[in-house]
Amino acid sequence: MPRYDAPVRDMQFIFHDVLSLQNYSNLEGFSEATPDIIDQILEEGGKFASQALFPLNKVGDEQGCVRHDDASVKTPDGFPDAYRQFSENGWSLLAKDPEMGGQGLPQILSTAISEMMSSANMAFAMYPGLTSGAYEALMAGGSDAQKQKYGPKMASGEWAGTMNLTEPQCGTDLGLIKTKAVPQEDGSYKLTGQKIWISGGEQDLTDNIIHLVLARIEGAPEGIKGISLFVVPKYMVGEDGALGERNAVSCGGLEEKMGIHGNATCVMNYDGATGWLVGEEHKGMRTMFVMMNEARLGVGLQGLSQAEVAYQNAADFARERLQSRSLTGPKAQDKPADPIIVHPDVRRMLMDCKAFIEGARMFTYWTALHGDLLHRSPDEKLKEKAGDYMALLTPVVKAYLTDRGLKACNDALQLHGGTGFTSEQGIEQYVRDVRITLIYEGTNGIQALDLVGRKLAANGGRAVFTFFAEIDDFIGANEDNEDLAVFIEGLKDAKAKLQDGTTWLMQNGMSDFNNAGAASTDYLHLFGLTALAYMWAQMAKVALEKRGSDPFYDDKLVTGRYYVSRILPEAGAHLAKLKTGAEPLMALEADHF
Ligand SMILES: Cc1cc2nc3c(=O)[nH]c(=O)nc-3n(C[C@H](O)[C@H](O)[C@H](O)COP(=O)(O)OP(=O)(O)OC[C@H]3O[C@@H](n4cnc5c(N)ncnc54)[C@H](O)[C@@H]3O)c2cc1C
């Protein structure tokens, strides 16, 4: 049977040794996050994930959700009870604002907990994950009254939140949204239209569901500039916070889908539902982007989380499965064959997973730390840099970690041979579950376009140039460290390639936008590879200092060297491909395909 053990040691290494969170005690919430408290939260979170959520992962996959004739939706057996425990334990409150009843702890800590919950049961973790995104959007764009009305109950998880963007005719292109909002005399709006593929649109976990809905106010300008954001509760909420009558929003059907069966993916019908404007008229996308950015980092984390659980089970299988003898002669003399972990090609799959996962974890947490700096630092310059990094890195975290997360799950499945393809061992579920992460919250292709089209050029390229300068500083400060040389050389080379690719884009992307489009995915991968090389260099530096005290640090160095020698060379191929420009992609006539 599959297992999941939260990688607490690795998380502690990043928090305490590499990022030294104790040095940030001047930031709100960080002084309470002492190393002891962090360790305790990680341990408890790990236990909850592996003991309460992981056993429900297969149940959720097999049972899925069921819609009844009265439009109610039943989640898989065990989900409501696990959700109750999740809320009662206060897991969703960790990093939330104390004014809303939250504990105000650093977001980076909450990120680690989210990783665990998602590894253990991605379909389950999506319910509180989306609620957090909706909560953040309301906190960013809602009125004080809206914040007070919905904030505390969404922060605690007593009520859930959803995001309603997609309609049958529009996914990527939200300018095509048709859902209509008609102003009422009392200041509310009546919303009419259909949304599709809405995660957690209906469920039996919470007393109320707070839908954030994009719609077009009657007479609004065409396209994206005419979209407004509304809050539409499933049950009306009185001034005293009590639940009132049912709103005219209901689940019209559930999607049959490839994975995340435990998460209800709903068609949502708005039949004159009462909603209230969030923020300004026609400026809905601005607030929704707060939610989308939060959600995009969460989706990157999902890619990592599924890679982790798939890898753990692949490592177990590789130690147990006996097939063939080692190329260099028998290793398990007492057995009829050697465990497959002796074979270099099996090692390739395991090491590819491990080197990606550990680099990606550091990258995600480091990015989350910039989120904390953005919201909590008193230093304006630092805030500006953190904001620039969050904007620049969000598409990279989302798309690179999910592309590679899928590859890792595939490698873990491949390593299992036929056992991977059949369902008993449970590996194929991770491949099916992780697959959606490349699609929702903006497909990975759209993330790449966002990176090259918007994020690179913003403020005259300030974010990317700051990132390059930071890497240069790190290289400069560590160039004399002979033990670190392999990491510094790798980083230097990758950064030079990324800079080369950036210059190429700046010179060729503006003159022909198809060049930018054609280069975008390779550029994003080159960026991801370089970012992970920087993460590995930082981790290796600490591991070198601590080596000898614990084999953990030696393993870290071995894994980091693998990253530099066996994964980082992909940077060269991505640079070569992105420099071909659009011609090889666009040459064929559309009807010649
Ligand atoms: C399980 C599931 C859960 C979901 N949950 C939610 C949810 O909770 N809320 C919600 O609102 N939505 C949700 N979605 C919808 C999801 O966000 C969309 O599917 C996604 O944004 C892509 O839109 P689309 O499917 O219409 O694809 P399309 O927009 O039709 O795109 C099709 C293909 O064309 C490419 N493409 C499109 N435009 C361009 C372009 N300009 N340049 C380059 N390539 C382009 C895309 O990358 C993609 O490969 C969910 C979807 C699924 C399957």
XYZ file of C-alpha atoms and ligand atoms in Angstrom:
646
model
C 0.000 0.000 0.000
C 1.237 3.534 -0.683
C 2.470 5.775 2.097
C 3.077 9.445 2.740
C 5.494 10.735 5.353
C 5.802 14.497 5.522
C 9.384 15.541 4.649
C 9.738 17.450 7.925
C 13.534 17.194 8.051
C 13.869 18.776 4.640
C 11.462 21.544 5.599
C 13.395 22.211 8.810
C 16.616 22.416 6.800
C 15.144 25.145 4.598
C 13.530 27.082 7.454
C 16.287 26.920 10.042
C 19.544 26.323 8.148
C 19.144 27.955 4.746
C 16.611 30.751 5.162
C 17.312 31.249 8.886
C 13.796 32.422 9.628
C 14.851 33.436 13.129
C 16.638 36.407 11.491
C 13.313 37.849 10.385
C 11.908 38.342 13.876
C 11.382 42.050 13.124
C 8.540 41.039 10.798
C 5.041 40.732 12.186
C 4.264 37.161 13.187
C 7.850 35.925 12.805
C 8.876 36.431 16.423
C 6.124 33.999 17.466
C 7.454 31.472 14.948
C 10.400 30.330 17.035
C 12.270 27.232 15.833
C 10.475 25.153 18.487
C 7.059 26.351 17.423
C 7.894 25.788 13.768
C 9.060 22.241 14.483
C 5.976 21.495 16.519
C 3.650 22.782 13.790
C 5.497 20.829 11.101
C 5.351 17.626 13.155
C 1.657 18.010 13.927
C 0.833 19.005 10.360
C 2.709 15.977 9.068
C 0.814 13.682 11.405
C -2.553 15.087 10.406
C -1.682 14.822 6.714
C -0.467 11.232 6.823
C -2.930 9.891 9.394
C -6.165 11.744 8.667
C -5.965 12.809 5.018
C -3.789 10.279 3.239
C -6.033 7.261 3.990
C -8.890 9.156 2.297
C -6.936 9.803 -0.894
C -7.811 6.514 -2.571
C -11.338 6.563 -1.117
C -11.881 9.967 -2.706
C -10.492 8.758 -6.023
C -12.704 5.678 -6.097
C -15.935 7.209 -4.806
C -15.760 10.697 -6.250
C -18.497 13.206 -5.500
C -22.203 12.631 -6.062
C -24.839 15.200 -6.972
C -28.336 14.521 -5.692
C -31.575 15.514 -7.407
C -31.985 18.464 -5.053
C -28.635 19.817 -6.432
C -26.788 19.059 -3.196
C -23.378 17.386 -3.510
C -21.946 14.641 -1.348
C -18.179 14.494 -1.018
C -16.488 11.096 -0.485
C -16.915 9.195 2.788
C -14.673 10.593 5.484
C -14.186 14.002 3.850
C -16.710 15.880 6.053
C -15.225 14.472 9.234
C -11.656 15.158 8.111
C -12.681 18.682 7.126
C -14.226 19.253 10.558
C -10.975 18.123 12.196
C -8.947 20.267 9.792
C -10.933 23.363 10.771
C -11.089 22.574 14.474
C -7.321 22.086 14.567
C -7.029 25.599 13.156
C -4.926 24.642 10.138
C -6.513 27.252 7.909
C -5.971 29.974 10.518
C -2.178 29.678 10.682
C -1.184 32.675 8.582
C -4.483 34.546 8.545
C -4.861 38.062 9.893
C -5.387 38.134 13.711
C -8.136 40.712 13.145
C -10.033 37.977 11.353
C -9.318 35.453 14.074
C -6.136 34.143 12.461
C -2.862 33.328 14.163
C -0.833 35.711 11.997
C 2.071 33.293 11.609
C 4.323 33.573 8.543
C 2.859 32.550 5.201
C 5.956 30.479 4.524
C 4.962 28.169 7.386
C 1.457 27.840 6.075
C 2.977 26.996 2.661
C 4.766 23.988 4.147
C 1.548 22.819 5.799
C -0.307 23.211 2.502
C 2.337 21.112 0.785
C 1.770 18.311 3.291
C -2.016 18.416 3.020
C -1.822 18.429 -0.753
C 0.666 15.539 -0.898
C -1.612 13.523 1.351
C -4.814 14.322 -0.499
C -4.792 16.920 -3.239
C -8.532 16.740 -3.942
C -9.319 17.397 -0.265
C -6.736 20.158 0.140
C -8.278 22.089 -2.741
C -11.358 22.965 -0.644
C -9.445 24.976 1.998
C -6.899 26.095 -0.619
C -9.493 27.866 -2.743
C -11.147 29.277 0.363
C -7.843 30.922 1.279
C -7.584 32.429 -2.195
C -11.136 33.796 -2.023
C -10.487 35.142 1.478
C -7.348 36.976 0.284
C -9.234 38.507 -2.633
C -11.945 39.800 -0.285
C -9.317 41.139 2.088
C -7.611 42.908 -0.813
C -10.637 44.278 -2.631
C -13.683 44.032 -0.366
C -15.305 46.798 1.666
C -14.867 46.824 5.444
C -18.412 45.545 5.812
C -17.710 42.644 3.422
C -14.496 41.811 5.248
C -16.283 41.714 8.592
C -19.198 39.738 7.240
C -17.279 36.977 5.508
C -13.656 37.240 6.678
C -13.638 35.480 10.074
C -15.751 32.519 8.961
C -13.745 32.046 5.778
C -10.488 32.380 7.707
C -11.506 29.612 10.079
C -12.824 27.405 7.305
C -16.348 27.399 8.723
C -17.439 28.769 5.356
C -15.746 27.890 2.080
C -14.900 30.128 -0.874
C -14.829 29.508 -4.609
C -13.696 31.330 -7.718
C -16.080 31.555 -10.644
C -14.404 32.696 -13.839
C -14.854 30.047 -16.506
C -17.894 29.846 -18.787
C -18.555 27.473 -21.686
C -17.283 29.993 -24.267
C -14.383 31.362 -22.223
C -11.512 29.898 -20.273
C -8.302 31.703 -21.122
C -10.028 34.682 -22.704
C -12.071 36.101 -19.843
C -13.030 39.106 -21.943
C -15.711 36.815 -23.405
C -17.574 36.461 -20.092
C -21.365 36.727 -20.527
C -22.712 36.328 -16.961
C -24.829 39.410 -16.444
C -25.196 41.565 -13.336
C -28.184 43.890 -13.040
C -28.057 46.660 -10.397
C -30.888 46.694 -7.834
C -32.252 49.614 -5.879
C -30.818 48.379 -2.594
C -27.274 48.442 -3.984
C -27.091 44.711 -4.672
C -27.027 43.052 -8.104
C -28.914 40.147 -9.657
C -26.539 37.747 -11.411
C -27.635 35.514 -14.255
C -25.479 33.104 -16.219
C -23.636 29.822 -16.147
C -20.157 29.069 -14.861
C -18.479 25.738 -15.554
C -15.721 23.657 -13.937
C -16.052 25.422 -10.594
C -13.983 23.616 -7.970
C -15.891 23.128 -4.740
C -18.916 24.968 -6.202
C -21.129 22.755 -4.047
C -20.197 20.369 -1.237
C -21.311 19.065 2.151
C -18.311 20.268 4.167
C -19.323 23.782 5.195
C -22.479 25.627 6.286
C -22.090 28.277 3.643
C -20.143 28.794 0.402
C -18.999 32.260 -0.583
C -18.706 32.454 -4.352
C -16.557 35.128 -5.959
C -17.987 35.631 -9.410
C -16.821 37.550 -12.460
C -19.694 39.101 -14.367
C -20.529 41.987 -16.668
C -22.736 44.801 -15.388
C -25.450 45.690 -17.888
C -24.068 48.238 -20.331
C -20.436 47.587 -19.372
C -17.717 47.997 -22.024
C -16.932 44.937 -24.149
C -13.952 42.742 -23.284
C -11.847 42.466 -20.179
C -12.348 46.132 -19.254
C -16.041 45.510 -18.598
C -15.669 42.732 -16.028
C -16.640 43.237 -12.394
C -16.248 41.022 -9.346
C -19.125 40.030 -7.072
C -19.517 38.166 -3.831
C -22.451 35.773 -3.961
C -23.134 33.683 -0.838
C -24.952 30.360 -1.125
C -26.995 31.387 1.913
C -27.697 35.028 2.632
C -25.919 36.358 5.679
C -27.831 38.672 8.032
C -26.354 41.707 9.759
C -25.913 39.566 12.875
C -23.993 36.963 10.879
C -26.845 34.451 10.958
C -27.593 32.438 7.849
C -30.762 33.433 6.017
C -32.543 32.252 2.910
C -31.001 30.256 0.089
C -29.638 32.348 -2.793
C -30.526 31.578 -6.421
C -27.245 29.814 -7.168
C -27.084 26.064 -7.568
C -25.000 23.225 -8.890
C -26.403 22.112 -12.241
C -24.092 19.118 -12.619
C -20.770 17.541 -11.773
C -18.002 16.944 -14.297
C -16.684 13.453 -14.941
C -12.933 13.892 -14.988
C -9.512 12.293 -15.210
C -8.393 12.951 -11.616
C -9.048 14.819 -8.343
C -12.301 12.876 -8.099
C -12.727 13.864 -4.456
C -13.041 17.506 -5.424
C -16.435 18.530 -6.786
C -16.039 20.243 -10.163
C -19.385 21.922 -10.718
C -21.519 23.580 -13.319
C -22.900 26.575 -11.408
C -26.174 28.184 -12.442
C -26.829 31.756 -11.401
C -30.558 32.396 -11.819
C -30.930 35.968 -10.669
C -28.698 35.302 -7.664
C -28.118 38.208 -5.304
C -24.543 39.459 -5.248
C -22.602 42.492 -4.126
C -19.893 44.320 -6.003
C -16.366 43.777 -4.683
C -14.180 46.818 -5.354
C -14.974 49.112 -8.253
C -17.236 48.552 -11.250
C -15.401 47.107 -14.291
C -12.197 46.614 -12.283
C -12.948 43.055 -11.240
C -9.872 41.548 -12.849
C -7.594 43.594 -10.626
C -8.969 42.010 -7.435
C -9.374 38.622 -9.018
C -5.653 38.679 -9.812
C -4.941 38.743 -6.068
C -6.834 35.500 -5.795
C -5.313 34.109 -8.968
C -1.760 34.892 -7.835
C -2.351 33.215 -4.505
C -3.971 30.284 -6.263
C -1.164 30.047 -8.831
C 1.482 29.647 -6.148
C -0.797 27.045 -4.594
C -0.998 25.191 -7.899
C 2.792 25.153 -8.251
C 2.852 23.687 -4.774
C 0.411 21.003 -5.910
C 2.882 19.970 -8.630
C 5.608 19.644 -6.028
C 3.302 17.879 -3.559
C 2.286 15.142 -5.971
C 5.905 14.653 -7.062
C 6.886 14.166 -3.406
C 4.332 11.486 -2.578
C 4.922 9.679 -5.888
C 8.690 9.777 -5.304
C 8.421 8.385 -1.764
C 6.511 5.374 -3.054
C 8.843 4.917 -6.009
C 11.836 4.856 -3.643
C 10.137 2.166 -1.527
C 9.313 0.116 -4.595
C 12.863 0.415 -5.949
C 14.257 -1.000 -2.707
C 11.789 -3.888 -2.656
C 11.214 -5.049 -6.212
C 13.681 -7.759 -7.256
C 14.545 -7.933 -10.949
C 17.769 -8.868 -12.720
C 21.265 -8.598 -11.400
C 23.314 -5.454 -11.113
C 25.460 -4.691 -14.193
C 28.505 -4.991 -11.943
C 27.580 -8.375 -10.442
C 25.041 -9.592 -7.843
C 24.469 -7.388 -4.831
C 21.788 -9.330 -2.916
C 23.455 -12.735 -2.987
C 20.807 -14.296 -0.756
C 17.987 -13.283 -3.099
C 17.005 -14.587 -6.546
C 17.637 -11.124 -8.052
C 18.787 -7.700 -6.972
C 16.398 -4.913 -5.952
C 15.927 -2.643 -8.947
C 17.525 0.268 -7.094
C 20.925 -1.160 -8.189
C 20.219 -0.291 -11.830
C 21.552 3.077 -13.010
C 18.506 3.745 -15.159
C 16.222 3.247 -12.154
C 18.513 5.581 -10.213
C 18.100 8.143 -13.007
C 14.352 8.267 -12.411
C 14.693 8.475 -8.640
C 17.425 11.082 -8.726
C 15.560 13.195 -11.305
C 12.599 13.254 -8.902
C 14.643 13.912 -5.778
C 16.818 16.674 -7.239
C 13.784 18.428 -8.698
C 11.668 18.103 -5.542
C 14.260 19.443 -3.117
C 15.187 22.360 -5.378
C 11.534 23.114 -6.056
C 10.657 23.050 -2.355
C 13.348 25.587 -1.598
C 12.186 27.737 -4.540
C 8.559 27.679 -3.390
C 9.362 28.515 0.225
C 11.836 31.215 -0.791
C 9.106 32.762 -2.972
C 6.610 32.487 -0.090
C 9.121 34.296 2.124
C 9.084 37.161 -0.375
C 5.293 37.175 0.018
C 5.798 37.628 3.747
C 8.330 40.400 3.147
C 5.922 42.134 0.781
C 3.108 42.152 3.331
C 5.022 42.510 6.584
C 8.313 44.318 6.030
C 8.559 47.932 7.251
C 11.355 48.542 4.699
C 9.885 50.112 1.543
C 12.832 49.106 -0.649
C 12.589 45.504 0.480
C 8.841 45.545 -0.088
C 9.346 46.789 -3.622
C 11.824 44.025 -4.369
C 9.574 41.394 -2.790
C 6.599 42.627 -4.835
C 8.677 42.540 -8.014
C 9.819 38.990 -7.278
C 6.318 37.759 -6.480
C 5.055 39.107 -9.801
C 8.012 37.768 -11.778
C 8.225 34.369 -10.128
C 4.533 33.432 -9.802
C 4.232 32.148 -13.405
C 7.553 30.286 -13.034
C 6.495 28.577 -9.812
C 3.106 27.693 -11.281
C 4.220 26.342 -14.637
C 7.723 24.997 -14.045
C 6.781 23.122 -10.893
C 3.712 21.574 -12.469
C 5.446 20.621 -15.749
C 8.251 19.004 -13.772
C 5.866 17.684 -11.135
C 4.026 15.750 -13.839
C 7.349 14.435 -15.148
C 8.294 13.287 -11.646
C 4.951 11.503 -11.190
C 5.432 9.883 -14.595
C 8.955 8.783 -13.665
C 7.642 7.344 -10.398
C 4.997 5.429 -12.341
C 7.529 4.219 -14.925
C 9.792 2.998 -12.171
C 6.948 0.746 -10.978
C 6.722 -0.984 -14.376
C 3.327 -2.662 -14.909
C 2.527 -2.161 -11.232
C 2.519 1.565 -11.943
C -0.066 1.301 -14.703
C -2.435 -0.874 -12.676
C -4.364 0.758 -9.888
C -3.649 -1.344 -6.793
C -0.442 0.442 -5.794
C -2.035 3.840 -6.309
C 0.771 5.465 -8.311
C -1.386 6.101 -11.374
C -3.675 8.302 -9.245
C -0.865 10.805 -8.750
C -0.318 11.083 -12.497
C -4.052 11.608 -13.054
C -4.407 14.045 -10.148
C -1.367 16.170 -10.963
C -2.353 16.491 -14.631
C -4.892 19.258 -14.007
C -2.246 21.484 -12.421
C -0.804 22.248 -15.860
C -4.228 23.412 -17.034
C -6.171 25.338 -14.413
C -5.357 28.773 -12.992
C -4.220 29.704 -16.491
C -2.629 26.976 -18.600
C 1.143 26.692 -18.467
C 1.346 28.176 -21.953
C -0.479 31.251 -20.673
C 1.864 31.463 -17.666
C 4.805 31.523 -20.086
C 3.173 34.329 -22.088
C 2.534 36.240 -18.864
C 6.217 35.893 -17.995
C 7.616 37.089 -21.326
C 4.812 39.489 -22.244
C 4.120 41.242 -18.985
C 6.422 40.331 -16.136
C 9.793 40.754 -17.869
C 9.044 44.182 -19.236
C 7.304 45.592 -16.135
C 9.027 48.724 -14.767
C 11.690 48.555 -17.462
C 12.731 45.026 -16.486
C 13.427 46.025 -12.871
C 12.445 42.637 -11.407
C 14.531 40.447 -13.685
C 17.565 42.734 -13.465
C 17.332 42.680 -9.663
C 17.161 38.886 -9.799
C 20.260 38.757 -12.019
C 22.116 41.159 -9.712
C 21.241 39.050 -6.682
C 22.639 35.938 -8.370
C 25.770 37.853 -9.407
C 26.254 38.974 -5.808
C 25.952 35.405 -4.594
C 28.450 34.192 -7.198
C 30.848 37.020 -6.345
C 30.683 36.287 -2.637
C 31.285 32.560 -3.066
C 33.596 32.298 -6.052
C 36.614 31.517 -3.885
C 34.892 28.639 -2.136
C 36.490 25.676 -3.917
C 34.111 23.156 -2.412
C 31.202 25.065 -3.851
C 32.830 25.470 -7.291
C 30.626 23.000 -9.153
C 27.494 24.797 -7.948
C 28.890 28.251 -8.702
C 30.010 27.215 -12.197
C 26.625 25.667 -12.930
C 24.784 28.727 -11.672
C 27.052 31.105 -13.585
C 26.510 29.218 -16.817
C 22.722 28.945 -16.397
C 22.404 32.602 -15.447
C 24.446 33.631 -18.502
C 22.100 31.583 -20.691
C 19.024 33.111 -19.048
C 20.464 36.571 -19.562
C 21.227 35.709 -23.190
C 17.640 34.473 -23.648
C 16.285 37.622 -21.992
C 18.312 39.867 -24.305
C 17.197 37.842 -27.324
C 13.576 38.259 -26.269
C 13.953 41.973 -25.724
C 15.509 42.358 -29.194
C 13.261 39.990 -31.126
C 10.024 39.727 -29.178
C 8.930 43.305 -29.680
C 9.573 43.397 -33.427
C 7.531 40.219 -33.948
C 5.189 39.173 -31.128
C 5.107 35.625 -32.523
C 8.813 35.382 -31.623
C 7.907 36.070 -28.001
C 5.070 33.540 -28.113
C 7.272 30.901 -29.734
C 10.058 31.398 -27.198
C 7.861 31.659 -24.109
C 7.701 28.086 -22.810
C 11.416 27.444 -23.394
C 12.208 30.737 -21.709
C 10.077 29.813 -18.693
C 11.859 26.466 -18.386
C 15.240 28.157 -18.702
C 14.119 30.488 -15.920
C 12.947 27.601 -13.740
C 16.199 25.697 -14.252
C 18.250 28.756 -13.335
C 16.131 29.566 -10.300
C 16.574 26.011 -9.024
C 20.330 26.225 -9.682
C 20.381 29.301 -7.421
C 18.367 27.453 -4.787
C 20.719 24.471 -4.959
C 23.776 26.707 -4.642
C 22.364 28.251 -1.465
C 21.470 24.855 -0.019
C 24.854 23.381 -0.951
C 26.653 26.240 0.755
C 24.912 25.450 4.042
C 25.284 21.693 3.595
C 29.036 22.121 3.084
C 29.300 24.093 6.306
C 27.386 21.450 8.250
C 28.700 18.326 6.535
C 29.995 15.631 8.822
C 27.459 16.361 11.558
C 24.670 14.385 9.904
C 24.546 12.231 6.720
C 21.563 14.383 5.716
C 24.009 17.086 4.576
C 26.146 14.693 2.542
C 23.028 13.422 0.790
C 22.025 17.001 0.110
C 25.341 17.640 -1.625
C 25.116 14.462 -3.694
C 21.605 15.397 -4.787
C 22.638 18.963 -5.576
C 25.562 17.795 -7.695
C 23.187 15.524 -9.572
C 20.998 18.547 -10.287
C 23.910 20.520 -11.684
C 25.384 17.711 -13.777
C 22.256 15.915 -15.004
C 19.342 18.370 -15.034
C 20.827 21.837 -15.458
C 22.350 21.046 -18.908
C 18.782 21.208 -20.251
C 19.239 24.982 -20.076
C 21.366 24.859 -23.266
C 18.643 23.098 -25.245
C 15.991 25.576 -24.109
C 18.177 28.525 -25.089
C 18.856 27.036 -28.533
C 15.153 26.370 -29.103
C 13.950 29.760 -27.979
C 16.430 31.468 -30.318
C 14.971 29.825 -33.426
C 12.200 32.391 -33.340
C 8.673 31.789 -34.602
C 9.413 30.617 -38.151
C 9.728 26.836 -37.500
C 6.404 26.896 -35.622
C 4.423 29.118 -37.922
C 5.641 27.968 -41.356
C 2.974 25.312 -42.015
C -0.436 26.467 -43.245
C -3.158 25.737 -40.657
C -4.921 23.289 -42.990
C -1.704 21.338 -43.598
C -1.704 19.874 -40.090
C -10.858 20.147 -12.862
C -10.969 21.595 -13.217
C -11.150 22.530 -12.204
C -11.302 23.883 -12.518
N -11.575 24.786 -11.523
C -11.931 26.048 -11.869
C -12.441 26.951 -10.893
O -12.539 26.631 -9.703
N -12.840 28.176 -11.310
C -12.768 28.569 -12.608
O -13.168 29.682 -12.911
N -12.263 27.749 -13.553
C -11.861 26.496 -13.216
N -11.386 25.636 -14.178
C -11.223 26.116 -15.549
C -9.755 26.316 -15.920
O -9.207 27.390 -15.233
C -9.681 26.440 -17.460
O -9.892 25.163 -17.979
C -8.359 27.010 -17.941
O -8.241 28.356 -17.576
C -8.190 26.897 -19.453
O -9.314 27.356 -20.131
P -9.981 26.423 -21.241
O -10.123 25.074 -20.679
O -11.205 27.084 -21.737
O -8.928 26.325 -22.386
P -8.800 27.320 -23.650
O -8.744 28.718 -23.170
O -9.830 26.980 -24.647
O -7.366 26.925 -24.200
C -7.147 25.769 -25.027
C -5.665 25.706 -25.386
O -5.286 26.868 -26.122
C -4.215 27.529 -25.488
N -4.421 28.974 -25.639
C -5.560 29.684 -25.450
N -5.328 30.978 -25.662
C -4.034 31.118 -25.982
C -3.179 32.204 -26.279
N -3.623 33.462 -26.288
N -1.876 31.953 -26.542
C -1.386 30.704 -26.492
N -2.141 29.629 -26.209
C -3.447 29.835 -25.956
C -4.247 27.091 -24.025
O -2.986 27.165 -23.424
C -4.755 25.660 -24.158
O -3.680 24.789 -24.393
C -11.202 24.285 -13.879
C -10.969 23.350 -14.883
C -10.872 22.027 -14.569
C -10.681 21.037 -15.693
